[in-house]
mmCIF file of C-alpha atoms in Angstrom:
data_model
loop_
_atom_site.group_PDB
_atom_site.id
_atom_site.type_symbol
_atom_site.label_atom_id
_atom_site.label_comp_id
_atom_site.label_asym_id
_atom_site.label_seq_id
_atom_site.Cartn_x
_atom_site.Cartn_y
_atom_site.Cartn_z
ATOM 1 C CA UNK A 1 2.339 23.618 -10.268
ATOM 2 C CA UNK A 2 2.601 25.523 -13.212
ATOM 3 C CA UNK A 3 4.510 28.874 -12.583
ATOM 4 C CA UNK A 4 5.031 31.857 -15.160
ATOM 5 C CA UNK A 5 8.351 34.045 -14.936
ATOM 6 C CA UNK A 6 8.854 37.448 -16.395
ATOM 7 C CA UNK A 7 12.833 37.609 -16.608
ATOM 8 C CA UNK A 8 14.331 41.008 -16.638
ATOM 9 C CA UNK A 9 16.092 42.013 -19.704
ATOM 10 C CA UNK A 10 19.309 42.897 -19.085
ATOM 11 C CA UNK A 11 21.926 39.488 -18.552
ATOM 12 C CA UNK A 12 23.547 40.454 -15.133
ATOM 13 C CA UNK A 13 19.770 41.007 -13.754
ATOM 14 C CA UNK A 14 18.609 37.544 -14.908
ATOM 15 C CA UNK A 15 21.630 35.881 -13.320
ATOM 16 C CA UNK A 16 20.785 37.692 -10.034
ATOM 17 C CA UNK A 17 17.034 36.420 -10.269
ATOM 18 C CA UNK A 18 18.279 32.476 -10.061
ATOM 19 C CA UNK A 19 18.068 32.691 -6.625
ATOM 20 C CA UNK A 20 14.658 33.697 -6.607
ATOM 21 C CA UNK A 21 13.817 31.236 -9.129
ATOM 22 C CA UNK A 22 15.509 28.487 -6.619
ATOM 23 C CA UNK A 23 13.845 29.858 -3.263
ATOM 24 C CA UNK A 24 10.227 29.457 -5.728
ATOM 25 C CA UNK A 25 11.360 25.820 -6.942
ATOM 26 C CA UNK A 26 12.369 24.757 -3.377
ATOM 27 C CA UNK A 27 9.010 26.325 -1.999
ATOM 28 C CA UNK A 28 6.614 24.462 -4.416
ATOM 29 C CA UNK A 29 7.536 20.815 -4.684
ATOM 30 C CA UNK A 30 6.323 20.108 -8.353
ATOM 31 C CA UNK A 31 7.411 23.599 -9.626
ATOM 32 C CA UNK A 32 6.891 23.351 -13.687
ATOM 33 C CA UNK A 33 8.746 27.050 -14.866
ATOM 34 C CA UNK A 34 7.479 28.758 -18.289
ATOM 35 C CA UNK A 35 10.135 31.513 -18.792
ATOM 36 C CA UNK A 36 9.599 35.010 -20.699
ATOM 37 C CA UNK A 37 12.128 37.353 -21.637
ATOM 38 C CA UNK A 38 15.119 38.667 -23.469
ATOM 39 C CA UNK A 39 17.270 36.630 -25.450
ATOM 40 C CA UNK A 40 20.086 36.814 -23.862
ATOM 41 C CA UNK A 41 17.684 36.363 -20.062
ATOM 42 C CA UNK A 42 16.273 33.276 -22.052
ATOM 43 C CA UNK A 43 19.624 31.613 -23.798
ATOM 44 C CA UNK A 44 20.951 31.823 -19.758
ATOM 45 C CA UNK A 45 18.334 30.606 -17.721
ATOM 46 C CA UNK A 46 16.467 28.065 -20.088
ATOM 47 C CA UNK A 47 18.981 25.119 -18.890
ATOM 48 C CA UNK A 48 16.883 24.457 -15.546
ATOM 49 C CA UNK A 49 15.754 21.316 -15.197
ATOM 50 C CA UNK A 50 12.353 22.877 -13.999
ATOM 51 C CA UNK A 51 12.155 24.643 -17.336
ATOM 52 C CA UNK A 52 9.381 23.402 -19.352
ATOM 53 C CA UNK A 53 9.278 26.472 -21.775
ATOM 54 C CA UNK A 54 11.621 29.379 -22.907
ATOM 55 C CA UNK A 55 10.028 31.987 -24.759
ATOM 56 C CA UNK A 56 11.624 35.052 -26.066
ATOM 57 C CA UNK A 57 9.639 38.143 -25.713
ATOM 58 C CA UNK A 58 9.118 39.702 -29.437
ATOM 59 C CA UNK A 59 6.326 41.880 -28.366
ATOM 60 C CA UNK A 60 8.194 45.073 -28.353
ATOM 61 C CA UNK A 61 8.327 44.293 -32.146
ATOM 62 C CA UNK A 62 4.977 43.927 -33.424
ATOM 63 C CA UNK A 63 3.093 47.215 -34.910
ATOM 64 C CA UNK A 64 0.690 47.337 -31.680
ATOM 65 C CA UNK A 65 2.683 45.664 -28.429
ATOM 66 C CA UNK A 66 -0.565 45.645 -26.328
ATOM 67 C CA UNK A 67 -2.083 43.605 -28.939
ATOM 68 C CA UNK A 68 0.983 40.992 -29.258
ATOM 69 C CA UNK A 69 1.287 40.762 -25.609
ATOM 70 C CA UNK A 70 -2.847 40.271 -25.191
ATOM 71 C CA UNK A 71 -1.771 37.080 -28.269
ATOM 72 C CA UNK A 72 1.410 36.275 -26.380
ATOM 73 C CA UNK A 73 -0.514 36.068 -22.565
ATOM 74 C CA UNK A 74 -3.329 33.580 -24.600
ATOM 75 C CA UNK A 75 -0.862 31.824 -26.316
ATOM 76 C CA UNK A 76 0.613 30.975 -22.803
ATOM 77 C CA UNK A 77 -2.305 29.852 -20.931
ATOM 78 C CA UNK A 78 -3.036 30.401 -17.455
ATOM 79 C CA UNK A 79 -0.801 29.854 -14.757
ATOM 80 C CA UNK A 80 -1.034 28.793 -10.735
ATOM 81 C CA UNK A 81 1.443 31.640 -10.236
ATOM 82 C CA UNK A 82 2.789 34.452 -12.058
ATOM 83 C CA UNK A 83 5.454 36.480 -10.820
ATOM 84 C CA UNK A 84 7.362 39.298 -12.559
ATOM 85 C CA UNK A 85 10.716 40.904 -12.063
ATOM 86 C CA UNK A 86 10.486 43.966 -14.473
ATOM 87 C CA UNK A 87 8.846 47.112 -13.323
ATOM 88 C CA UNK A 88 7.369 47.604 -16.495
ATOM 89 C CA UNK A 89 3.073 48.042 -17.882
ATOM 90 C CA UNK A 90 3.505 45.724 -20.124
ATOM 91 C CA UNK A 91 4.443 42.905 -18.286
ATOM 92 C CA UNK A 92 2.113 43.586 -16.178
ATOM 93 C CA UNK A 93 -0.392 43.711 -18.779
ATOM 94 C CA UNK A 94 1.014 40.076 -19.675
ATOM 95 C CA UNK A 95 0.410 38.494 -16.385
ATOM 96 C CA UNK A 96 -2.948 40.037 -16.226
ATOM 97 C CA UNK A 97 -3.939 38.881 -20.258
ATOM 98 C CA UNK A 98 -3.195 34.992 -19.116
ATOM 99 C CA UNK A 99 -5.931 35.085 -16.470
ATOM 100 C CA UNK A 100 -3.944 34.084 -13.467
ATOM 101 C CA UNK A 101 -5.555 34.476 -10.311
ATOM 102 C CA UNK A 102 -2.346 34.992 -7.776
ATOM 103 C CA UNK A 103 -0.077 37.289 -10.065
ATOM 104 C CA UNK A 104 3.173 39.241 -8.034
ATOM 105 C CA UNK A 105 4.794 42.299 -9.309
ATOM 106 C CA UNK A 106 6.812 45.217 -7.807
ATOM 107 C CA UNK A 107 4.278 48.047 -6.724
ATOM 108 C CA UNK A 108 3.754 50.746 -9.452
ATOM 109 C CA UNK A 109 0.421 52.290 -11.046
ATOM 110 C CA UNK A 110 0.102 50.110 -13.403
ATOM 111 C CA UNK A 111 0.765 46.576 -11.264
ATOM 112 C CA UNK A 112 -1.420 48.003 -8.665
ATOM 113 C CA UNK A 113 -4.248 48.200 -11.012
ATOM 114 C CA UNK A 114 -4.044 45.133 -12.744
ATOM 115 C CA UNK A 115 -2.317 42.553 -10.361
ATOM 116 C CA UNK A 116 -2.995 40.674 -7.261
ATOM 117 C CA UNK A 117 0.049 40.906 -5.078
ATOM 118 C CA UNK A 118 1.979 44.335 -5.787
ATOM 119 C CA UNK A 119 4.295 44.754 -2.525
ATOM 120 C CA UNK A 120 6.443 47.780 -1.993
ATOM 121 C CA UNK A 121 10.106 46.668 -1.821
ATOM 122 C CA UNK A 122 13.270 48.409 -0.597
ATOM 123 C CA UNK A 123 15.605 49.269 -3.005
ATOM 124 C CA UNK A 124 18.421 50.150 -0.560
ATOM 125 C CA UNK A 125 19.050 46.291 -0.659
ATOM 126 C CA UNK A 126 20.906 44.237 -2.942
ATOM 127 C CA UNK A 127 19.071 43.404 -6.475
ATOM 128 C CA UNK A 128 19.040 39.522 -5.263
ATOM 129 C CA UNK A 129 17.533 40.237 -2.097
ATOM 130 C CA UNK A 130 14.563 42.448 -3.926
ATOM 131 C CA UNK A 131 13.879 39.758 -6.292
ATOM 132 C CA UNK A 132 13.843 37.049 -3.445
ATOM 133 C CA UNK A 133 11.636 39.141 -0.961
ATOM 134 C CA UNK A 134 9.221 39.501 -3.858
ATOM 135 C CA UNK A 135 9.159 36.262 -5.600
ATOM 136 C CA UNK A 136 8.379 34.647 -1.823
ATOM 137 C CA UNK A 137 5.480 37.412 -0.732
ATOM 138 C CA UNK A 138 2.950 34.790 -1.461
ATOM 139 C CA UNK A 139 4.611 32.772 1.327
ATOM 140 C CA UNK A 140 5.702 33.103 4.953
ATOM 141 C CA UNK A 141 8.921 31.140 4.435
ATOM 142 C CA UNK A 142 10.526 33.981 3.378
ATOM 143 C CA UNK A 143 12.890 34.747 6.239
ATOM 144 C CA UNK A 144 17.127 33.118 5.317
ATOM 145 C CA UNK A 145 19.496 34.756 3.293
ATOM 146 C CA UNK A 146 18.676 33.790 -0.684
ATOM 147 C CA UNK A 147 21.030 31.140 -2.059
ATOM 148 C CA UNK A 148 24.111 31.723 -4.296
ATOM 149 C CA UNK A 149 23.277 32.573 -7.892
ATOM 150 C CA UNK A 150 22.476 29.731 -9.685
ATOM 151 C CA UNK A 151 23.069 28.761 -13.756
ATOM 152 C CA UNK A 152 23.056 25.164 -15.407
ATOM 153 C CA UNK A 153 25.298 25.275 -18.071
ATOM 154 C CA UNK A 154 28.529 22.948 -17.126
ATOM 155 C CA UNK A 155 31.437 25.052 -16.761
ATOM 156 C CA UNK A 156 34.539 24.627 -19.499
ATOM 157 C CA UNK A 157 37.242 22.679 -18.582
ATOM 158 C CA UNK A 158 40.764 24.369 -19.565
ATOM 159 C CA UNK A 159 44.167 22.509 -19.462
ATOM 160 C CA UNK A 160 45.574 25.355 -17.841
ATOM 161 C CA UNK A 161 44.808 27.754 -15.388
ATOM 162 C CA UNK A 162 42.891 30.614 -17.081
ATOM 163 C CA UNK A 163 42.615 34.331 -16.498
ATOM 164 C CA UNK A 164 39.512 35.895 -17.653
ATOM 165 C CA UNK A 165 39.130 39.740 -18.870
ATOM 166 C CA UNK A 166 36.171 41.837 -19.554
ATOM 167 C CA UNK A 167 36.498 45.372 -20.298
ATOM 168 C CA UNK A 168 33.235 45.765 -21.433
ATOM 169 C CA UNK A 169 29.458 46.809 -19.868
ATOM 170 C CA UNK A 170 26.808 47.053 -21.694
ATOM 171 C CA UNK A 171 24.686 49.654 -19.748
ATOM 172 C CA UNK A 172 27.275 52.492 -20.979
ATOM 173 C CA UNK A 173 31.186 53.774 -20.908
ATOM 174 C CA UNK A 174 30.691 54.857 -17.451
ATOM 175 C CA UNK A 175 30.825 51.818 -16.531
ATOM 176 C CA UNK A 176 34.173 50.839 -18.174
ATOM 177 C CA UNK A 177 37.569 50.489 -17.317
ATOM 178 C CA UNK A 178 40.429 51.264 -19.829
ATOM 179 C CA UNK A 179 41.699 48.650 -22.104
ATOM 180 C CA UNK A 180 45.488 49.348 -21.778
ATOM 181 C CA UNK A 181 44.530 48.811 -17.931
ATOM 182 C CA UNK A 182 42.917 45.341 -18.217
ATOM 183 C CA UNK A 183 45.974 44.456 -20.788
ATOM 184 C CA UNK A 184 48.641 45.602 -17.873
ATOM 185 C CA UNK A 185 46.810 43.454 -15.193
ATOM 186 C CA UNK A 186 46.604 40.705 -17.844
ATOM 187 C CA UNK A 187 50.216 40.625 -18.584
ATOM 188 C CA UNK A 188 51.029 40.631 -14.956
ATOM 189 C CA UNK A 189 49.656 37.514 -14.687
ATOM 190 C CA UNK A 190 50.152 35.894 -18.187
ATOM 191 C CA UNK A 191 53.135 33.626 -16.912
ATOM 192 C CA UNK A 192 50.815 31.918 -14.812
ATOM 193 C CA UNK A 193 47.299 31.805 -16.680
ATOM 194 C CA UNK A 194 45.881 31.900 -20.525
ATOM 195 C CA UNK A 195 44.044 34.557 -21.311
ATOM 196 C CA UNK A 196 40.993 35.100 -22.521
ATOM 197 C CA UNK A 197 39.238 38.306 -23.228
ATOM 198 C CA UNK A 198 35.981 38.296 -23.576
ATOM 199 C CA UNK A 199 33.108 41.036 -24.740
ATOM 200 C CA UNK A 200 29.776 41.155 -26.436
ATOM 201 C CA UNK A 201 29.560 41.857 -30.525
ATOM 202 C CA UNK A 202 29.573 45.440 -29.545
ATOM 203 C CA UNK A 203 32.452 45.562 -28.115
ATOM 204 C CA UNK A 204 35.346 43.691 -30.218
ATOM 205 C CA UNK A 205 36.721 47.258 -30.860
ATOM 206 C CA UNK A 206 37.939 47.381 -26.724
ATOM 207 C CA UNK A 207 38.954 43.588 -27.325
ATOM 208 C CA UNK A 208 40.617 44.475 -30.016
ATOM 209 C CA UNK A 209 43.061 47.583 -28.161
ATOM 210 C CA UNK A 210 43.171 44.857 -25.201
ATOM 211 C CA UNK A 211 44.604 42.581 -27.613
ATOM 212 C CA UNK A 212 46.831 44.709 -28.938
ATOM 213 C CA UNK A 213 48.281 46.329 -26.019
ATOM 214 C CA UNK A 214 49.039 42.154 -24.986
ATOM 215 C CA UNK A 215 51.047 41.951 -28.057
ATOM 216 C CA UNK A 216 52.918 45.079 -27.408
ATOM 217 C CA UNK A 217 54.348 43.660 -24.356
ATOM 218 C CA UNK A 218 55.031 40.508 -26.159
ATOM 219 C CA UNK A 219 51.988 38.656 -24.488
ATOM 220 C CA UNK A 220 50.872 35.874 -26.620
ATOM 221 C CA UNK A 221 49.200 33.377 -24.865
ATOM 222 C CA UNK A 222 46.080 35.004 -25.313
ATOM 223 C CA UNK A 223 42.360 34.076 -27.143
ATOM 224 C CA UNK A 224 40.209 36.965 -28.242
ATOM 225 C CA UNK A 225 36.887 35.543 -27.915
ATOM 226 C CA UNK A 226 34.602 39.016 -28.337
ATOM 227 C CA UNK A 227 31.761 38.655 -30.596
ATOM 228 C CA UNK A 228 32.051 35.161 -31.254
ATOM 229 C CA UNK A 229 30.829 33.314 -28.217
ATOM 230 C CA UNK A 230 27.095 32.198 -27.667
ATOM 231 C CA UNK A 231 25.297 32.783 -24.498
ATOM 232 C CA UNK A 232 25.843 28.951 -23.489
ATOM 233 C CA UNK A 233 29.394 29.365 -24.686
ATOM 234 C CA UNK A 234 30.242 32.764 -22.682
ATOM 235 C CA UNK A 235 28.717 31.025 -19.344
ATOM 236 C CA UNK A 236 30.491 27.780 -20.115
ATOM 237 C CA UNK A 237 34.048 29.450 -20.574
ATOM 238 C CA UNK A 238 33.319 31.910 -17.701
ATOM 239 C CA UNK A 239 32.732 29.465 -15.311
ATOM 240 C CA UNK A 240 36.065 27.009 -16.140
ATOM 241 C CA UNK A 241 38.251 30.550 -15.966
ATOM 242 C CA UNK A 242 40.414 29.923 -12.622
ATOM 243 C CA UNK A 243 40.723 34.235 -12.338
ATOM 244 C CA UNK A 244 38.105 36.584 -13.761
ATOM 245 C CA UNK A 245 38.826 40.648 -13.513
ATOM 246 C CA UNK A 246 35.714 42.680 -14.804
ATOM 247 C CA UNK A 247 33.833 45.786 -14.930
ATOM 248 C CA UNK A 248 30.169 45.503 -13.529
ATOM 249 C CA UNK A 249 28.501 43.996 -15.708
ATOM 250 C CA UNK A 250 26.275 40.297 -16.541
ATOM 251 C CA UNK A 251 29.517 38.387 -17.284
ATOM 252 C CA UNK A 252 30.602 39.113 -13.564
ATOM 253 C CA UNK A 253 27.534 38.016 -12.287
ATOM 254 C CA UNK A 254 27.959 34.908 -14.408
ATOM 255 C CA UNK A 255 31.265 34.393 -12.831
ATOM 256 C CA UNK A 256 29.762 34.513 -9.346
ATOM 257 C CA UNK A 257 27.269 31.740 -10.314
ATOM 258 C CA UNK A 258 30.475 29.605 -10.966
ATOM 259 C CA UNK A 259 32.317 31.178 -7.594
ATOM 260 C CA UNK A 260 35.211 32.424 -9.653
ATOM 261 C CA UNK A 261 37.880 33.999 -8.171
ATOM 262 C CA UNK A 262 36.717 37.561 -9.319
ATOM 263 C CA UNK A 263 38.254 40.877 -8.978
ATOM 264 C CA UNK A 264 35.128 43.864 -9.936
ATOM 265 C CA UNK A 265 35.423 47.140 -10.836
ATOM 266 C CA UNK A 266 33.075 49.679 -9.983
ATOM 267 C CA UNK A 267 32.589 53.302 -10.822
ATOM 268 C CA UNK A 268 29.073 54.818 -11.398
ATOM 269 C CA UNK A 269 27.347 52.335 -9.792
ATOM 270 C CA UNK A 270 25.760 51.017 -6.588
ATOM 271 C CA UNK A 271 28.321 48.221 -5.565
ATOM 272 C CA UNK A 272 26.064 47.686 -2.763
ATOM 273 C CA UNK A 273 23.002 46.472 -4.615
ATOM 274 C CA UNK A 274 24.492 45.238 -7.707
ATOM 275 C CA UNK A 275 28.122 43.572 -6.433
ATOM 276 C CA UNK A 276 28.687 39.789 -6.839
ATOM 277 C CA UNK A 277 26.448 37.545 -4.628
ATOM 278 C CA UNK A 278 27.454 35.162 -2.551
ATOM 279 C CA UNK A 279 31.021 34.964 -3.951
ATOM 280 C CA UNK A 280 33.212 34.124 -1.325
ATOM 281 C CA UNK A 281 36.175 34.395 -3.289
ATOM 282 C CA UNK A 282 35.749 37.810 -5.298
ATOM 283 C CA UNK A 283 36.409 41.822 -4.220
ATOM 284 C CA UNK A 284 35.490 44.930 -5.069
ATOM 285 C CA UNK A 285 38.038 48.061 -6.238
ATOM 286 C CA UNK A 286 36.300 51.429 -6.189
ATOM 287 C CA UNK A 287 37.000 55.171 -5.319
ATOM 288 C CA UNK A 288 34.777 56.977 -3.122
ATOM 289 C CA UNK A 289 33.710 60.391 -4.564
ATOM 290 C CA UNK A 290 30.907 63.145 -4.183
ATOM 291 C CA UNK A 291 29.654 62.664 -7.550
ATOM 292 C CA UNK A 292 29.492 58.359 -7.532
ATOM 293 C CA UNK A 293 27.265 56.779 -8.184
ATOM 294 C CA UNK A 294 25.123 58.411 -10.364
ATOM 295 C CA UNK A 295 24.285 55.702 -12.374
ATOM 296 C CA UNK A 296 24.468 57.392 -15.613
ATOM 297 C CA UNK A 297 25.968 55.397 -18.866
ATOM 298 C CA UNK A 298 28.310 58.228 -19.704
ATOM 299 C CA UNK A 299 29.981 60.927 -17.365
ATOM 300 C CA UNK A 300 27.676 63.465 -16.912
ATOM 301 C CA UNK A 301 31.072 65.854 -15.650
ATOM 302 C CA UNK A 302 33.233 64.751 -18.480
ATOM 303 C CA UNK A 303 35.978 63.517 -16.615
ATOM 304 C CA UNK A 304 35.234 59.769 -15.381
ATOM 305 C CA UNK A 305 37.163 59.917 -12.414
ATOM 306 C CA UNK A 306 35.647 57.159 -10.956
ATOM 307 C CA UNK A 307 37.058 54.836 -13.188
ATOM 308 C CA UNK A 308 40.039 56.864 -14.716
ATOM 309 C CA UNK A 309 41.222 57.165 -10.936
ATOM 310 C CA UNK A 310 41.860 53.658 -10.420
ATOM 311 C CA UNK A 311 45.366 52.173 -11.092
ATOM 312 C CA UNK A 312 46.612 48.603 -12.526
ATOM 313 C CA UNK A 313 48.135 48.930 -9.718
ATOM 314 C CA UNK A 314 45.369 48.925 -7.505
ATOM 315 C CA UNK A 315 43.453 46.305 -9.493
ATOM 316 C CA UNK A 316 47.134 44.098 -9.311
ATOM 317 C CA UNK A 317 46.871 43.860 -5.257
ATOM 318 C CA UNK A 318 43.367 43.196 -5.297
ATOM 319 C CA UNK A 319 44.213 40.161 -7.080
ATOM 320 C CA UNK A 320 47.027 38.837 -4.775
ATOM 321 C CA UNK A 321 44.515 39.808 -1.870
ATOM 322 C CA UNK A 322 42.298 36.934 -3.446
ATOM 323 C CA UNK A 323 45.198 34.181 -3.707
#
């Protein structure tokens, strides 16, 4: 059975579609996936064995997207199932263009016009849970807990016990703890694990300070491996790190498909819907205030409070709460 997925585009939401993608795969016994979405959706997911193709989504590019998504939908084919997880027209517009007859997409204006199956799903739920409920609508199996998050890229295996940091979030600076504060936690614990701090190529800058603020306090057992680690590579260290401390972000959902050990910071956001799943081994350090979460990428009130309130300290007994 030939089924079409629409990833979403940001890294931490395509991790917390696997177990969608596993509750579809379980459901229909020959299960053949076609995948479409970001590069970095595509370079994590593509690894499943029910993966028969992996294609980036360029459209966005192209002088007229409605006409490279109309080429892109023919260029596909048509499908026994097409199921989307972004909200957005032109997807929907893709799943539409291949000719699929049974095509599932969150309700909005445009999927109600142009799809088969548009349900209206809660979002006072976690993310995993709204993918899951609408990736099974078709179905009336649809009624367990999803699975753990799922990725199949083999995790890294270090000589030595290994602490992982990551300051950084790519949504926005709301969403990021201080580097001195990740270096303090770090050095707490640098006796006991390497280090490795990790970030995207946007961020080597707050690798950089974490790095050194390490030195500083005469940490050296460290690897800075910001900006220079593939997809496959970030997963693949990620999942072999024995302790991961992180903002919210994709690389903590990553460490949740590997069960890591995980402590998670959380400011602007909605811990409720967007927290590790399924981890049994991870916690969550946040302050409660009036004006969290907005879920804005910088501090609409100037003073970050959320995040600027919490304490190496804090994040410190968190930790030996996990052990």
């Amino acid at each position: 059975m030939k089924i079409l997925i629409i990833l979403p585009n940001w890294l931490g939401d395509a991790v917390m579609a696997t177990p969608a993608i596993e509750l579809l795969a379980h459901h229909y016994k020959n299960a053949r996936f076609t995948f479409v979405g970001s590069y970095v959706s595509i370079e994590a997911l593509k690894h499943h064995p029910l993966c028969e193709r992996a294609i980036v989504d360029e459209t966005k590019k192209a002088p007229s997207r409605f006409v490279a998504t109309y080429k892109l939908a023919k260029e596909l084919g048509e499908f026994s199932l097409a199921v989307t997880f972004r909200n957005q027209l032109h997807s929907s517009l893709l799943l539409r263009f291949t000719n699929t007859v049974i095509c599932i997409a969150r309700a909005s204006w445009h999927a109600s016009l142009l799809l088969s199956h548009t349900p209206k799903i809660a979002t006072n739920q976690h993310l995993v849970k709204q993918y899951a409920e609408l990736a099974m609508i078709n179905t009336d199996e649809y009624n367990e807990e999803p699975p753990p998050l799922k990725l199949y890229i083999p995790a890294e295996k270090f000589a030595k016990p290994t602490l992982g940091i990551n300051a950084g979030a790519t949504y926005g600076s709301a969403k990021r703890w201080y580097p001195e504060r990740f270096a303090e936690v770090a050095a707490k614990y640098a006796e006991h694990y390497d280090i490795l701090i990790f970030g995207g190529p946007n961020e080597e800058e707050m690798a950089k300070d974490i790095q050194e603020e390490l030195e500083r306090l005469g940490i050296t057992n460290y690897t800075n491996l910001a900006g220079k680690t593939t997809i496959y590579e970030l997963c693949s260290h990620i999942g072999g790190c024995s302790l991961f401390i992180t903002n919210d972000s994709g690389p903590m959902h990553i460490a949740a498909a590997y069960q890591v050990p995980t402590v998670a910071i959380f400011g602007p956001t909605k811990h409720k819907e967007t927290s590790q799943w399924s981890n049994k081994h991870s916690t969550i350090v946040r302050h409660e205030l009036e004006c969290s979460p907005c879920m804005k990428r910088e501090c609409p009130l100037k003073h970050h409070e959320c995040m600027k309130g919490i304490t190496a300290s804090e994040v410190i007994e968190a930790v030996q709460e996990l052990k």
